[in-house]
C-alpha cells in the first residue's frame, strides 16, 4: 500500500500548483492527477453540482488503487470535502483547513483576507475554518473570478491583470489586511503581482504548499509514506482536451508534461 499513488484532483489545470508542491515536498510519492477539463470551471457552479462531479472523480481515483486523495480544487474542498470523506476508505485531504491553519499562524491580529472563486467565497468555508481556530479574528472575503482566465492566458504580470487586481483587492487594502489566503488553485501564479498590489508587508498564504505539508503529516501519522527507493511515477488524466492541458499545464507544474490520458466521466 505504501508504494500506491496519491490521487489528486481538480476542476481542470489549476490543481497542478498543488501537484508541484507535492512533488517538492514528497519526492518519493507516486501520483495520479485528474483534471475535469470537460466541466471546468467549478467556481460558478452550484454546491450540489460540484459535489456530484467531485464524487464521480473520487470513484474513478479509488478504482486506481490510490492510498490517499488530495482535493486540490478549492471550490470542491469548500462544497464537497465532508461528502468525499464519507464516501472514501482512504484519507481525503482538502486545501481549506491547511490554508486556514497557516493564515491563523501568520496573522499579527488580522484582518485575514481570503480570495477565491465565487463558489468558495459564497460557501464561507475558509471563514469557518479560520473561526474554528481563532474565533475573534476578523476575516475579509473577496471573490476574484477573473483571475482564473487571466492566469490560464499566462498574464501573470500583464497591465490588465494589475488593474483587475487593484479593483478586487482595494477593500482588503482599505481594511488593513495583514495576511491573505490565496484560496484558489490558480492564484499562486499571481504571487508577485499580488504582493506588489497589497504591499510586501502582507503575508501571502499559498494553500498549495500548506496542503502538501498536511499530506506529509497524514501519510506519516498513518505510516503510509513511500520508501526512499520507490520510483515515483506520475500519471495525468483529464476528461477532455489533452492538448490544452499539455500546453498550459507546464506553466503550473513547472516542467514539461509529456503524456496525458483522456478519461471521460459522467
Ligand atoms: N480549481 C478551482 C478552485 O481552486 C478554480 C477553477 C474553477 O473555477 O474551476 O477553486
CSV table of C-alpha atoms and ligand atoms in Angstrom, one decimal:
chain,number,residue,atom,x,y,z
A,1,UNK,CA,0.0,0.0,0.0
A,2,UNK,CA,2.8,2.5,0.8
A,3,UNK,CA,4.0,2.4,-2.8
A,4,UNK,CA,0.5,3.1,-4.1
A,5,UNK,CA,0.0,6.5,-5.7
A,6,UNK,CA,-1.7,9.6,-4.2
A,7,UNK,CA,-4.8,10.7,-6.2
A,8,UNK,CA,-5.1,14.4,-6.8
A,9,UNK,CA,-8.0,16.1,-8.5
A,10,UNK,CA,-9.1,19.5,-9.6
A,11,UNK,CA,-11.7,21.1,-11.9
A,12,UNK,CA,-9.0,21.4,-14.5
A,13,UNK,CA,-5.4,22.5,-14.9
A,14,UNK,CA,-5.0,24.7,-11.8
A,15,UNK,CA,-4.5,21.8,-9.3
A,16,UNK,CA,-1.1,21.3,-10.9
A,17,UNK,CA,0.1,24.0,-8.5
A,18,UNK,CA,-0.8,21.6,-5.6
A,19,UNK,CA,0.8,18.8,-7.6
A,20,UNK,CA,4.0,20.8,-8.0
A,21,UNK,CA,4.1,21.4,-4.2
A,22,UNK,CA,3.6,17.7,-3.6
A,23,UNK,CA,6.4,16.8,-5.9
A,24,UNK,CA,8.7,19.1,-4.0
A,25,UNK,CA,7.6,18.1,-0.5
A,26,UNK,CA,7.2,14.3,-1.1
A,27,UNK,CA,9.7,13.4,-3.9
A,28,UNK,CA,9.3,9.6,-3.4
A,29,UNK,CA,5.5,9.5,-3.8
A,30,UNK,CA,3.8,8.4,-7.0
A,31,UNK,CA,0.7,10.4,-8.1
A,32,UNK,CA,-2.3,10.2,-10.3
A,33,UNK,CA,-3.8,13.6,-11.3
A,34,UNK,CA,-7.3,14.0,-12.6
A,35,UNK,CA,-8.4,17.4,-14.1
A,36,UNK,CA,-12.0,17.7,-15.0
A,37,UNK,CA,-11.3,19.8,-18.1
A,38,UNK,CA,-14.6,18.9,-19.7
A,39,UNK,CA,-16.6,20.6,-17.0
A,40,UNK,CA,-14.3,23.3,-15.7
A,41,UNK,CA,-14.9,25.9,-14.2
A,42,UNK,CA,-16.4,24.7,-10.9
A,43,UNK,CA,-16.3,28.3,-9.4
A,44,UNK,CA,-19.6,29.5,-10.6
A,45,UNK,CA,-21.5,26.1,-10.3
A,46,UNK,CA,-23.9,25.2,-7.5
A,47,UNK,CA,-22.7,23.2,-4.5
A,48,UNK,CA,-24.8,20.2,-5.5
A,49,UNK,CA,-23.3,20.0,-8.9
A,50,UNK,CA,-19.7,20.4,-7.6
A,51,UNK,CA,-20.4,17.6,-5.1
A,52,UNK,CA,-21.8,15.3,-7.9
A,53,UNK,CA,-18.7,15.9,-10.1
A,54,UNK,CA,-16.3,15.5,-7.2
A,55,UNK,CA,-17.9,12.2,-6.2
A,56,UNK,CA,-17.6,10.9,-9.8
A,57,UNK,CA,-13.9,11.8,-9.8
A,58,UNK,CA,-13.4,10.2,-6.4
A,59,UNK,CA,-14.9,7.0,-7.6
A,60,UNK,CA,-12.5,6.9,-10.6
A,61,UNK,CA,-9.5,7.6,-8.4
A,62,UNK,CA,-10.4,4.9,-5.9
A,63,UNK,CA,-10.6,2.4,-8.8
A,64,UNK,CA,-6.9,3.2,-9.5
A,65,UNK,CA,-5.8,1.8,-6.1
A,66,UNK,CA,-4.7,5.0,-4.5
A,67,UNK,CA,-3.7,5.4,-0.9
A,68,UNK,CA,-5.0,8.9,-0.3
A,69,UNK,CA,-6.9,11.7,-2.1
A,70,UNK,CA,-5.9,15.3,-2.3
A,71,UNK,CA,-8.7,17.7,-3.3
A,72,UNK,CA,-6.6,20.3,-4.9
A,73,UNK,CA,-9.6,22.3,-6.1
A,74,UNK,CA,-10.6,25.0,-3.5
A,75,UNK,CA,-14.2,25.0,-4.8
A,76,UNK,CA,-14.5,21.2,-4.4
A,77,UNK,CA,-12.9,21.4,-1.0
A,78,UNK,CA,-15.4,24.1,0.0
A,79,UNK,CA,-18.5,22.3,-1.2
A,80,UNK,CA,-17.7,18.6,-1.0
A,81,UNK,CA,-14.9,17.7,1.5
A,82,UNK,CA,-17.2,16.0,4.0
A,83,UNK,CA,-19.2,14.2,1.4
A,84,UNK,CA,-16.0,12.9,-0.2
A,85,UNK,CA,-14.6,11.8,3.2
A,86,UNK,CA,-17.9,9.9,3.9
A,87,UNK,CA,-17.5,8.1,0.6
A,88,UNK,CA,-13.8,7.2,0.8
A,89,UNK,CA,-12.0,4.3,2.5
A,90,UNK,CA,-8.7,6.2,2.2
A,91,UNK,CA,-7.8,9.6,3.7
A,92,UNK,CA,-9.2,12.7,1.8
A,93,UNK,CA,-7.3,15.9,2.3
A,94,UNK,CA,-8.6,19.2,1.2
A,95,UNK,CA,-7.0,22.6,0.8
A,96,UNK,CA,-9.2,24.7,3.1
A,97,UNK,CA,-8.1,23.6,6.5
A,98,UNK,CA,-4.3,23.7,5.8
A,99,UNK,CA,-4.6,27.2,4.3
A,100,UNK,CA,-6.7,28.4,7.3
A,101,UNK,CA,-4.3,27.0,9.8
A,102,UNK,CA,-1.3,28.7,8.1
A,103,UNK,CA,-3.2,32.0,8.0
A,104,UNK,CA,-4.0,31.9,11.7
A,105,UNK,CA,-0.4,31.1,12.5
A,106,UNK,CA,0.9,34.0,10.3
A,107,UNK,CA,-1.5,36.9,11.2
A,108,UNK,CA,-0.4,39.6,13.6
A,109,UNK,CA,-4.0,40.3,14.6
A,110,UNK,CA,-5.8,40.5,11.3
A,111,UNK,CA,-7.9,41.0,9.5
A,112,UNK,CA,-7.1,37.9,7.4
A,113,UNK,CA,-8.1,38.3,3.7
A,114,UNK,CA,-9.4,35.4,1.7
A,115,UNK,CA,-9.7,35.4,-2.1
A,116,UNK,CA,-11.3,32.6,-4.2
A,117,UNK,CA,-13.8,31.7,-6.8
A,118,UNK,CA,-17.5,32.8,-6.3
A,119,UNK,CA,-18.4,29.4,-5.0
A,120,UNK,CA,-15.6,29.2,-2.5
A,121,UNK,CA,-16.3,32.7,-1.1
A,122,UNK,CA,-20.1,32.1,-1.0
A,123,UNK,CA,-19.6,28.8,0.9
A,124,UNK,CA,-17.8,30.7,3.7
A,125,UNK,CA,-15.6,27.6,4.2
A,126,UNK,CA,-12.4,29.5,4.8
A,127,UNK,CA,-14.1,31.9,7.2
A,128,UNK,CA,-15.5,29.0,9.2
A,129,UNK,CA,-12.2,27.1,9.2
A,130,UNK,CA,-10.4,30.3,10.4
A,131,UNK,CA,-13.0,31.0,13.1
A,132,UNK,CA,-12.8,27.3,14.3
A,133,UNK,CA,-9.1,28.0,15.1
A,134,UNK,CA,-9.4,31.7,16.1
A,135,UNK,CA,-13.0,32.9,16.8
A,136,UNK,CA,-12.0,36.5,17.3
A,137,UNK,CA,-10.1,37.0,14.0
A,138,UNK,CA,-11.8,39.3,11.6
A,139,UNK,CA,-12.0,37.8,8.0
A,140,UNK,CA,-12.5,39.8,4.9
A,141,UNK,CA,-13.5,37.8,1.8
A,142,UNK,CA,-13.5,38.8,-1.9
A,143,UNK,CA,-14.3,36.6,-4.9
A,144,UNK,CA,-12.0,37.2,-7.8
A,145,UNK,CA,-13.4,35.2,-10.7
A,146,UNK,CA,-11.4,37.0,-13.4
A,147,UNK,CA,-8.1,35.8,-12.1
A,148,UNK,CA,-8.7,32.2,-13.4
A,149,UNK,CA,-8.8,33.1,-17.1
A,150,UNK,CA,-6.0,35.7,-16.7
A,151,UNK,CA,-3.7,33.0,-15.3
A,152,UNK,CA,-4.7,30.5,-17.9
A,153,UNK,CA,-3.7,33.1,-20.5
A,154,UNK,CA,-0.3,33.4,-18.8
A,155,UNK,CA,-1.0,37.1,-18.0
A,156,UNK,CA,0.8,37.0,-14.6
A,157,UNK,CA,2.3,40.5,-15.0
A,158,UNK,CA,0.0,42.0,-17.6
A,159,UNK,CA,-1.2,45.6,-17.0
A,160,UNK,CA,-4.8,44.3,-17.3
A,161,UNK,CA,-4.2,41.8,-14.5
A,162,UNK,CA,-2.8,44.6,-12.4
A,163,UNK,CA,-5.8,46.8,-13.0
A,164,UNK,CA,-8.2,44.0,-12.1
A,165,UNK,CA,-6.1,43.0,-9.0
A,166,UNK,CA,-6.2,46.6,-7.7
A,167,UNK,CA,-10.0,46.7,-8.2
A,168,UNK,CA,-10.5,43.3,-6.4
A,169,UNK,CA,-8.0,43.9,-3.6
A,170,UNK,CA,-8.9,47.5,-2.8
A,171,UNK,CA,-11.3,46.6,0.1
A,172,UNK,CA,-8.6,44.3,1.6
A,173,UNK,CA,-6.0,47.1,1.5
A,174,UNK,CA,-8.6,49.5,3.0
A,175,UNK,CA,-9.4,47.0,5.8
A,176,UNK,CA,-5.7,46.8,6.7
A,177,UNK,CA,-5.4,43.0,5.9
A,178,UNK,CA,-2.1,41.6,7.2
A,179,UNK,CA,-2.4,38.1,5.8
A,180,UNK,CA,-4.0,36.9,2.5
A,181,UNK,CA,-5.1,33.4,1.8
A,182,UNK,CA,-4.8,32.5,-1.9
A,183,UNK,CA,-7.9,30.4,-1.9
A,184,UNK,CA,-7.8,29.1,-5.5
A,185,UNK,CA,-5.5,26.8,-7.4
A,186,UNK,CA,-4.6,29.5,-9.9
A,187,UNK,CA,-3.6,32.3,-7.6
A,188,UNK,CA,-0.1,31.2,-6.5
A,189,UNK,CA,1.0,32.1,-10.1
A,190,UNK,CA,0.0,35.7,-9.4
A,191,UNK,CA,2.0,36.0,-6.2
A,192,UNK,CA,4.5,38.7,-7.3
A,193,UNK,CA,1.7,40.8,-8.7
A,194,UNK,CA,-0.5,40.4,-5.6
A,195,UNK,CA,2.5,41.2,-3.3
A,196,UNK,CA,3.1,44.4,-5.3
A,197,UNK,CA,-0.6,45.5,-5.1
A,198,UNK,CA,-1.0,44.7,-1.4
A,199,UNK,CA,2.4,45.7,-0.2
A,200,UNK,CA,5.3,43.4,0.7
A,201,UNK,CA,4.2,43.5,4.4
A,202,UNK,CA,1.1,41.4,3.7
A,203,UNK,CA,1.8,37.6,4.2
A,204,UNK,CA,0.5,35.5,1.2
A,205,UNK,CA,-0.7,32.1,2.2
A,206,UNK,CA,-0.2,29.6,-0.6
A,207,UNK,CA,-2.7,26.8,0.1
A,208,UNK,CA,-0.8,24.5,-2.3
A,209,UNK,CA,2.3,24.5,-0.1
A,210,UNK,CA,0.3,24.2,3.1
A,211,UNK,CA,-1.7,21.2,1.7
A,212,UNK,CA,1.5,19.4,0.6
A,213,UNK,CA,2.7,19.7,4.2
A,214,UNK,CA,-0.7,18.4,5.5
A,215,UNK,CA,-0.5,15.4,3.2
A,216,UNK,CA,3.0,14.6,4.5
A,217,UNK,CA,1.7,14.8,8.1
A,218,UNK,CA,-1.3,12.5,7.3
A,219,UNK,CA,0.8,9.9,5.5
A,220,UNK,CA,3.4,9.9,8.3
A,221,UNK,CA,0.8,9.5,11.0
A,222,UNK,CA,-0.8,6.5,9.2
A,223,UNK,CA,2.6,5.0,8.3
A,224,UNK,CA,1.7,5.3,4.6
A,225,UNK,CA,4.8,7.0,3.3
A,226,UNK,CA,6.6,5.6,0.3
A,227,UNK,CA,10.1,4.3,0.9
A,228,UNK,CA,13.1,6.2,-0.3
A,229,UNK,CA,13.7,3.6,-3.1
A,230,UNK,CA,10.2,4.0,-4.5
A,231,UNK,CA,10.5,5.1,-8.2
A,232,UNK,CA,8.0,8.0,-8.1
A,233,UNK,CA,5.7,7.6,-11.1
A,234,UNK,CA,3.3,10.4,-12.2
A,235,UNK,CA,0.2,9.9,-14.3
A,236,UNK,CA,-2.1,12.7,-15.6
A,237,UNK,CA,-5.7,12.3,-16.8
A,238,UNK,CA,-8.3,14.7,-18.0
A,239,UNK,CA,-11.9,14.5,-19.0
A,240,UNK,CA,-11.3,16.4,-22.3
A,241,UNK,CA,-8.8,18.4,-24.4
A,242,UNK,CA,-5.5,16.9,-23.5
A,243,UNK,CA,-3.6,19.2,-25.9
A,244,UNK,CA,-4.6,22.3,-23.9
A,245,UNK,CA,-3.7,20.6,-20.7
A,246,UNK,CA,-0.2,19.8,-22.1
A,247,UNK,CA,0.3,23.3,-23.4
A,248,UNK,CA,-1.0,25.3,-20.3
A,249,UNK,CA,-0.2,22.7,-17.6
A,250,UNK,CA,3.6,23.0,-17.9
A,251,UNK,CA,3.2,26.6,-16.5
A,252,UNK,CA,1.6,25.3,-13.4
A,253,UNK,CA,3.7,22.3,-12.7
A,254,UNK,CA,7.0,24.0,-13.6
A,255,UNK,CA,8.1,21.3,-16.0
A,256,UNK,CA,7.1,19.9,-19.4
A,257,UNK,CA,4.2,17.4,-19.3
A,258,UNK,CA,4.6,14.7,-21.9
A,259,UNK,CA,1.7,12.4,-21.7
A,260,UNK,CA,-1.9,12.7,-20.5
A,261,UNK,CA,-4.8,10.2,-20.7
A,262,UNK,CA,-8.4,11.1,-21.5
A,263,UNK,CA,-11.0,9.6,-19.1
A,264,UNK,CA,-14.5,10.8,-19.8
A,265,UNK,CA,-16.7,10.8,-16.7
A,266,UNK,CA,-20.4,11.3,-16.1
B,1,LIG,N1,-9.8,24.9,-9.3
B,1,LIG,C1,-10.7,26.0,-9.0
B,1,LIG,C2,-10.5,26.4,-7.5
B,1,LIG,O1,-9.5,26.2,-6.9
B,1,LIG,C3,-10.6,27.2,-9.9
B,1,LIG,C4,-11.1,27.0,-11.3
B,1,LIG,C5,-12.6,26.7,-11.3
B,1,LIG,O2,-13.4,27.6,-11.1
B,1,LIG,O3,-12.9,25.6,-11.6
B,1,LIG,O4,-11.4,26.9,-6.9
